Structure formats: structure tokens, C-alpha cells
PDB file of C-alpha atoms in Angstrom:
ATOM      1  CA  MET L  10      32.480  30.427 -35.820  1.00 52.00           C
ATOM      2  CA  ILE L  11      32.483  32.071 -32.425  1.00 56.00           C
ATOM      3  CA  ARG L  12      28.861  32.875 -32.769  1.00 58.00           C
ATOM      4  CA  LEU L  13      27.938  29.145 -33.316  1.00 53.00           C
ATOM      5  CA  PHE L  14      29.798  28.199 -30.187  1.00 57.00           C
ATOM      6  CA  GLU L  15      27.979  30.640 -28.225  1.00 62.00           C
ATOM      7  CA  ARG L  16      24.798  29.502 -29.498  1.00 55.00           C
ATOM      8  CA  LYS L  17      25.535  25.905 -28.543  1.00 53.00           C
ATOM      9  CA  GLN L  18      26.544  27.040 -25.014  1.00 60.00           C
ATOM     10  CA  GLN L  19      23.560  28.974 -24.850  1.00 60.00           C
ATOM     11  CA  LYS L  20      21.232  26.207 -25.862  1.00 53.00           C
ATOM     12  CA  LYS L  21      22.970  23.820 -23.452  1.00 54.00           C
ATOM     13  CA  SER L  22      22.298  26.057 -20.650  1.00 53.00           C
ATOM     14  CA  GLN L  23      18.656  26.200 -21.411  1.00 52.00           C
ATOM     15  CA  THR L  24      18.353  22.619 -21.546  1.00 58.00           C
ATOM     16  CA  LYS L  25      16.817  21.195 -18.133  1.00 64.00           C
ATOM     17  CA  LYS L  26      19.404  18.979 -16.364  1.00 76.00           C
ATOM     18  CA  VAL L  27      17.933  15.521 -15.721  1.00 76.00           C
ATOM     19  CA  HIS L  28      19.170  14.338 -12.309  1.00 77.00           C
ATOM     20  CA  PRO L  29      20.158  10.447 -11.845  1.00 77.00           C
ATOM     21  CA  GLY L  30      17.234  10.171  -9.584  1.00 80.00           C
ATOM     22  CA  GLU L  31      14.697  11.341 -12.161  1.00 87.00           C
ATOM     23  CA  LEU L  32      16.107   8.856 -14.590  1.00 90.00           C
ATOM     24  CA  ARG L  33      15.784   6.080 -11.924  1.00 92.00           C
ATOM     25  CA  ILE L  34      12.382   6.861 -10.823  1.00 91.00           C
ATOM     26  CA  GLN L  35      11.127   6.984 -14.262  1.00 92.00           C
ATOM     27  CA  LYS L  36      12.373   3.370 -14.522  1.00 93.00           C
ATOM     28  CA  ASP L  37      10.795   2.388 -11.321  1.00 94.00           C
ATOM     29  CA  MET L  38       7.494   3.863 -12.495  1.00 93.00           C
ATOM     30  CA  GLU L  39       7.686   1.882 -15.723  1.00 93.00           C
ATOM     31  CA  GLU L  40       7.997  -1.460 -13.861  1.00 94.00           C
ATOM     32  CA  LEU L  41       5.557  -0.486 -11.105  1.00 94.00           C
ATOM     33  CA  GLU L  42       3.037  -2.963 -10.448  1.00 92.00           C
ATOM     34  CA  LEU L  43       0.565  -1.090  -8.075  1.00 94.00           C
ATOM     35  CA  PRO L  44      -2.163  -3.531  -6.266  1.00 92.00           C
ATOM     36  CA  GLY L  45      -5.824  -2.748  -7.034  1.00 93.00           C
ATOM     37  CA  SER L  46      -6.149  -1.020  -3.489  1.00 95.00           C
ATOM     38  CA  CYS L  47      -3.588   1.677  -4.824  1.00 97.00           C
ATOM     39  CA  THR L  48      -3.386   4.601  -7.058  1.00 97.00           C
ATOM     40  CA  LEU L  49      -0.961   7.415  -7.757  1.00 97.00           C
ATOM     41  CA  ASP L  50      -1.412  11.016  -8.080  1.00 97.00           C
ATOM     42  CA  TYR L  51       1.048  13.709  -9.515  1.00 96.00           C
ATOM     43  CA  PRO L  52      -0.139  17.089  -8.121  1.00 96.00           C
ATOM     44  CA  ASP L  53       2.336  18.438 -10.543  1.00 95.00           C
ATOM     45  CA  GLU L  54       2.567  16.265 -13.585  1.00 90.00           C
ATOM     46  CA  ASN L  55       5.590  17.723 -14.604  1.00 90.00           C
ATOM     47  CA  ASP L  56       7.298  16.799 -11.372  1.00 92.00           C
ATOM     48  CA  VAL L  57       8.199  13.000 -11.497  1.00 91.00           C
ATOM     49  CA  LEU L  58      10.048  13.338  -8.189  1.00 94.00           C
ATOM     50  CA  ASN L  59       6.909  14.291  -5.942  1.00 97.00           C
ATOM     51  CA  PHE L  60       3.692  12.050  -5.828  1.00 98.00           C
ATOM     52  CA  VAL L  61       1.044  10.742  -3.636  1.00 98.00           C
ATOM     53  CA  LEU L  62      -0.009   7.150  -3.112  1.00 98.00           C
ATOM     54  CA  ILE L  63      -3.544   6.767  -2.243  1.00 99.00           C
ATOM     55  CA  MET L  64      -4.102   3.416  -0.508  1.00 98.00           C
ATOM     56  CA  LYS L  65      -7.452   1.859   0.200  1.00 98.00           C
ATOM     57  CA  PRO L  66      -6.925  -1.230   2.379  1.00 97.00           C
ATOM     58  CA  THR L  67      -9.213  -4.211   1.621  1.00 96.00           C
ATOM     59  CA  GLU L  68      -8.580  -6.096   4.760  1.00 96.00           C
ATOM     60  CA  GLY L  69      -7.405  -5.674   8.374  1.00 97.00           C
ATOM     61  CA  TYR L  70      -7.920  -3.039  11.031  1.00 98.00           C
ATOM     62  CA  TRP L  71      -8.053  -0.266   8.439  1.00 98.00           C
ATOM     63  CA  LYS L  72     -10.335  -1.687   5.878  1.00 97.00           C
ATOM     64  CA  GLY L  73     -12.340   0.773   4.169  1.00 96.00           C
ATOM     65  CA  GLY L  74     -10.115   3.706   4.886  1.00 97.00           C
ATOM     66  CA  THR L  75      -8.430   6.078   2.398  1.00 98.00           C
ATOM     67  CA  PHE L  76      -4.779   7.009   3.308  1.00 98.00           C
ATOM     68  CA  ASN L  77      -2.689   9.387   1.483  1.00 99.00           C
ATOM     69  CA  PHE L  78       1.290   9.131   1.397  1.00 99.00           C
ATOM     70  CA  SER L  79       3.362  11.835  -0.149  1.00 99.00           C
ATOM     71  CA  PHE L  80       6.687  10.691  -1.730  1.00 98.00           C
ATOM     72  CA  HIS L  81       9.496  12.896  -2.205  1.00 97.00           C
ATOM     73  CA  ILE L  82      12.299  11.417  -4.238  1.00 96.00           C
ATOM     74  CA  PRO L  83      15.688  12.927  -3.665  1.00 94.00           C
ATOM     75  CA  THR L  84      17.824  13.874  -6.503  1.00 90.00           C
ATOM     76  CA  ASP L  85      20.595  11.256  -5.520  1.00 93.00           C
ATOM     77  CA  TYR L  86      17.775   8.393  -5.462  1.00 95.00           C
ATOM     78  CA  PRO L  87      18.474   5.325  -5.300  1.00 96.00           C
ATOM     79  CA  HIS L  88      21.329   6.029  -3.166  1.00 95.00           C
ATOM     80  CA  THR L  89      19.204   7.816  -0.718  1.00 95.00           C
ATOM     81  CA  ALA L  90      15.609   6.540   0.256  1.00 96.00           C
ATOM     82  CA  PRO L  91      12.640   8.354  -0.796  1.00 97.00           C
ATOM     83  CA  LYS L  92      10.856  10.401   2.065  1.00 98.00           C
ATOM     84  CA  VAL L  93       7.477   9.182   2.696  1.00 99.00           C
ATOM     85  CA  GLU L  94       4.801  10.769   5.007  1.00 99.00           C
ATOM     86  CA  CYS L  95       1.282  10.028   5.696  1.00 99.00           C
ATOM     87  CA  LYS L  96      -0.894  12.870   4.925  1.00 98.00           C
ATOM     88  CA  THR L  97      -3.989  11.081   6.428  1.00 98.00           C
ATOM     89  CA  LYS L  98      -4.332  11.345  10.179  1.00 97.00           C
ATOM     90  CA  ILE L  99      -4.166   7.838  11.440  1.00 98.00           C
ATOM     91  CA  TYR L 100      -4.201   5.596  14.728  1.00 98.00           C
ATOM     92  CA  HIS L 101      -1.329   3.284  13.830  1.00 99.00           C
ATOM     93  CA  PRO L 102       1.523   1.978  15.918  1.00 99.00           C
ATOM     94  CA  ASN L 103       4.065   2.518  13.067  1.00 98.00           C
ATOM     95  CA  ILE L 104       2.762   6.039  11.756  1.00 98.00           C
ATOM     96  CA  ASP L 105       2.961   8.938  14.311  1.00 98.00           C
ATOM     97  CA  LEU L 106       0.049  11.531  14.211  1.00 95.00           C
ATOM     98  CA  GLN L 107       2.414  14.068  12.415  1.00 97.00           C
ATOM     99  CA  GLY L 108       2.567  11.405   9.550  1.00 98.00           C
ATOM    100  CA  LYS L 109       6.018  10.214  10.098  1.00 98.00           C
ATOM    101  CA  VAL L 110       6.395   6.246   8.844  1.00 98.00           C
ATOM    102  CA  CYS L 111       8.298   3.871  10.663  1.00 96.00           C
ATOM    103  CA  LEU L 112       9.239   1.363   7.738  1.00 96.00           C
ATOM    104  CA  ASN L 113      12.864  -0.388   7.848  1.00 93.00           C
ATOM    105  CA  VAL L 114      13.357   0.076   4.063  1.00 94.00           C
ATOM    106  CA  LEU L 115      13.011   3.776   4.498  1.00 95.00           C
ATOM    107  CA  ARG L 116      15.644   3.996   7.165  1.00 89.00           C
ATOM    108  CA  PHE L 117      18.531   1.641   7.874  1.00 90.00           C
ATOM    109  CA  ASP L 118      17.656  -1.091   5.627  1.00 93.00           C
ATOM    110  CA  TRP L 119      17.713   1.021   2.413  1.00 96.00           C
ATOM    111  CA  LYS L 120      19.743  -0.141  -0.307  1.00 96.00           C
ATOM    112  CA  PRO L 121      19.909   1.420  -3.797  1.00 96.00           C
ATOM    113  CA  VAL L 122      18.593  -1.945  -5.407  1.00 96.00           C
ATOM    114  CA  LEU L 123      15.299  -1.351  -3.770  1.00 97.00           C
ATOM    115  CA  THR L 124      12.480   0.485  -5.657  1.00 96.00           C
ATOM    116  CA  ILE L 125       9.202   2.373  -5.144  1.00 97.00           C
ATOM    117  CA  ASN L 126       7.469  -1.207  -5.572  1.00 96.00           C
ATOM    118  CA  THR L 127       9.458  -2.263  -2.364  1.00 96.00           C
ATOM    119  CA  VAL L 128       8.230   0.858  -0.305  1.00 98.00           C
ATOM    120  CA  ILE L 129       4.671   0.288  -1.495  1.00 97.00           C
ATOM    121  CA  TYR L 130       4.617  -3.279  -0.567  1.00 96.00           C
ATOM    122  CA  GLY L 131       6.132  -2.345   2.942  1.00 97.00           C
ATOM    123  CA  LEU L 132       3.466   0.221   3.383  1.00 98.00           C
ATOM    124  CA  GLN L 133       0.790  -2.419   2.532  1.00 96.00           C
ATOM    125  CA  LEU L 134       2.500  -4.721   4.924  1.00 96.00           C
ATOM    126  CA  LEU L 135       2.044  -2.133   7.657  1.00 97.00           C
ATOM    127  CA  PHE L 136      -1.657  -2.117   7.334  1.00 97.00           C
ATOM    128  CA  LEU L 137      -1.799  -5.879   7.373  1.00 96.00           C
ATOM    129  CA  GLU L 138       0.381  -6.591   9.845  1.00 97.00           C
ATOM    130  CA  PRO L 139       1.336  -3.619  12.125  1.00 98.00           C
ATOM    131  CA  ASN L 140       4.515  -3.874  14.154  1.00 96.00           C
ATOM    132  CA  PRO L 141       4.036  -2.970  17.810  1.00 98.00           C
ATOM    133  CA  ASN L 142       7.692  -3.752  18.591  1.00 96.00           C
ATOM    134  CA  ASP L 143       9.141  -0.813  16.522  1.00 92.00           C
ATOM    135  CA  PRO L 144       6.585   1.969  17.135  1.00 96.00           C
ATOM    136  CA  LEU L 145       6.274   5.553  16.410  1.00 97.00           C
ATOM    137  CA  ASN L 146       2.964   5.911  18.234  1.00 98.00           C
ATOM    138  CA  HIS L 147       3.707   4.092  21.428  1.00 98.00           C
ATOM    139  CA  GLU L 148       0.029   4.464  22.871  1.00 98.00           C
ATOM    140  CA  ALA L 149      -1.276   2.584  19.765  1.00 98.00           C
ATOM    141  CA  ALA L 150       1.502  -0.190  19.992  1.00 98.00           C
ATOM    142  CA  GLU L 151       0.746  -0.872  23.688  1.00 99.00           C
ATOM    143  CA  LEU L 152      -2.871  -0.995  23.186  1.00 99.00           C
ATOM    144  CA  LEU L 153      -2.439  -3.534  20.176  1.00 98.00           C
ATOM    145  CA  LYS L 154      -0.203  -5.679  22.375  1.00 98.00           C
ATOM    146  CA  LYS L 155      -2.737  -5.284  25.290  1.00 98.00           C
ATOM    147  CA  ASP L 156      -6.069  -5.838  23.773  1.00 98.00           C
ATOM    148  CA  THR L 157      -6.401  -6.302  20.086  1.00 98.00           C
ATOM    149  CA  TYR L 158     -10.339  -5.862  20.385  1.00 98.00           C
ATOM    150  CA  GLU L 159     -10.021  -2.302  22.082  1.00 98.00           C
ATOM    151  CA  PHE L 160      -7.197  -1.427  19.526  1.00 98.00           C
ATOM    152  CA  SER L 161      -9.544  -2.296  16.592  1.00 98.00           C
ATOM    153  CA  GLN L 162     -12.617  -0.276  18.255  1.00 98.00           C
ATOM    154  CA  LYS L 163      -9.945   2.636  18.552  1.00 98.00           C
ATOM    155  CA  VAL L 164      -9.079   2.464  14.826  1.00 98.00           C
ATOM    156  CA  LYS L 165     -12.893   2.470  13.945  1.00 97.00           C
ATOM    157  CA  ARG L 166     -13.460   5.479  16.214  1.00 96.00           C
ATOM    158  CA  THR L 167     -10.700   7.364  14.593  1.00 96.00           C
ATOM    159  CA  MET L 168     -11.232   6.331  11.045  1.00 96.00           C
ATOM    160  CA  ASN L 169     -14.823   8.116  11.868  1.00 94.00           C
ATOM    161  CA  GLY L 170     -12.986  11.263  12.882  1.00 90.00           C
ATOM    162  CA  ASN L 171     -13.569  10.424  16.722  1.00 87.00           C
ATOM    163  CA  TRP L 172     -10.403  11.318  18.045  1.00 81.00           C
TER     164      TRP L 172
END
């Protein structure tokens, strides 16, 4: 009888513990409605808490570009917002040159009812309507406010690798 109890305990300890964040992200992914301009990549297919969103805008200043965003989902998700970082160097008022993303739903507007779909929609919106009033890249924000034509030219140059 004692051996049976020991085996059950051993089996329990060998079983991988699933965090609530993993369960919620699985649900989010099942309900995900990716736009045609976006795809997901899992560098480690066994790790549902880390993935890459590949975004290819079809309109706006960054049309024709390819931008990779790494997502890290904390184990206490959805109580804590995902961590999102742009891995592609980009000239954008709301994304700095180190890849930090200024998106309200990733900061003070995050609520547990929000989903990964909400974050992806917010990222898309940053490409369609960059917000120069809440910038991380102040130079890009000032240029966008002052001269949209020159801003668009600088975006094109930087997308071609001319920094």
C-alpha cells in the first residue's frame, strides 16, 4: 500500500505543471482571428508562452515591410500583460530603436479580459495610425507632426537599410 502511494506521488511530481497563463493563452490562440497580413511562428513548438508575430502591412507608411514582434506571455497571464518587443529595426514614433513598443493595452490599459487578439489589433493600428502624441521615438514623432512627406521618405529610406 505504501509503495502504491509512493508511485502516485512520484508520478505527480513527474507530471508537468500547467500554469493558468498557459491555459488562457491556449484559449486565446483557439479564438485568434489573424488578419491576412499577419502570421505566427513558434521558435519552440513546445513553448506556447513565447512566439513571434510576423506583420506585413498592406497599407500606410510601412507598406511592404516585414516586422517581427516577439511575444512573451507571463505565467500569471491574463492578470499581467504580455511582453512584446519589435525585433525588426524600425523608424516609428511608438517603437524605439531597441524594439520597445508604446501601446496602451500593454501598459496601464491592460485588463484580464483583453486577449492576444486585442494586442495584435493594437499593433496593426500603430502601423495605420502612428501616435506622435505618446512617442518612444521622439525624433520620429516630431518629424511626423512637422512634415509627413519627409517622415514618409525617412521611413522608406530606413526600410531599405539606410539609417
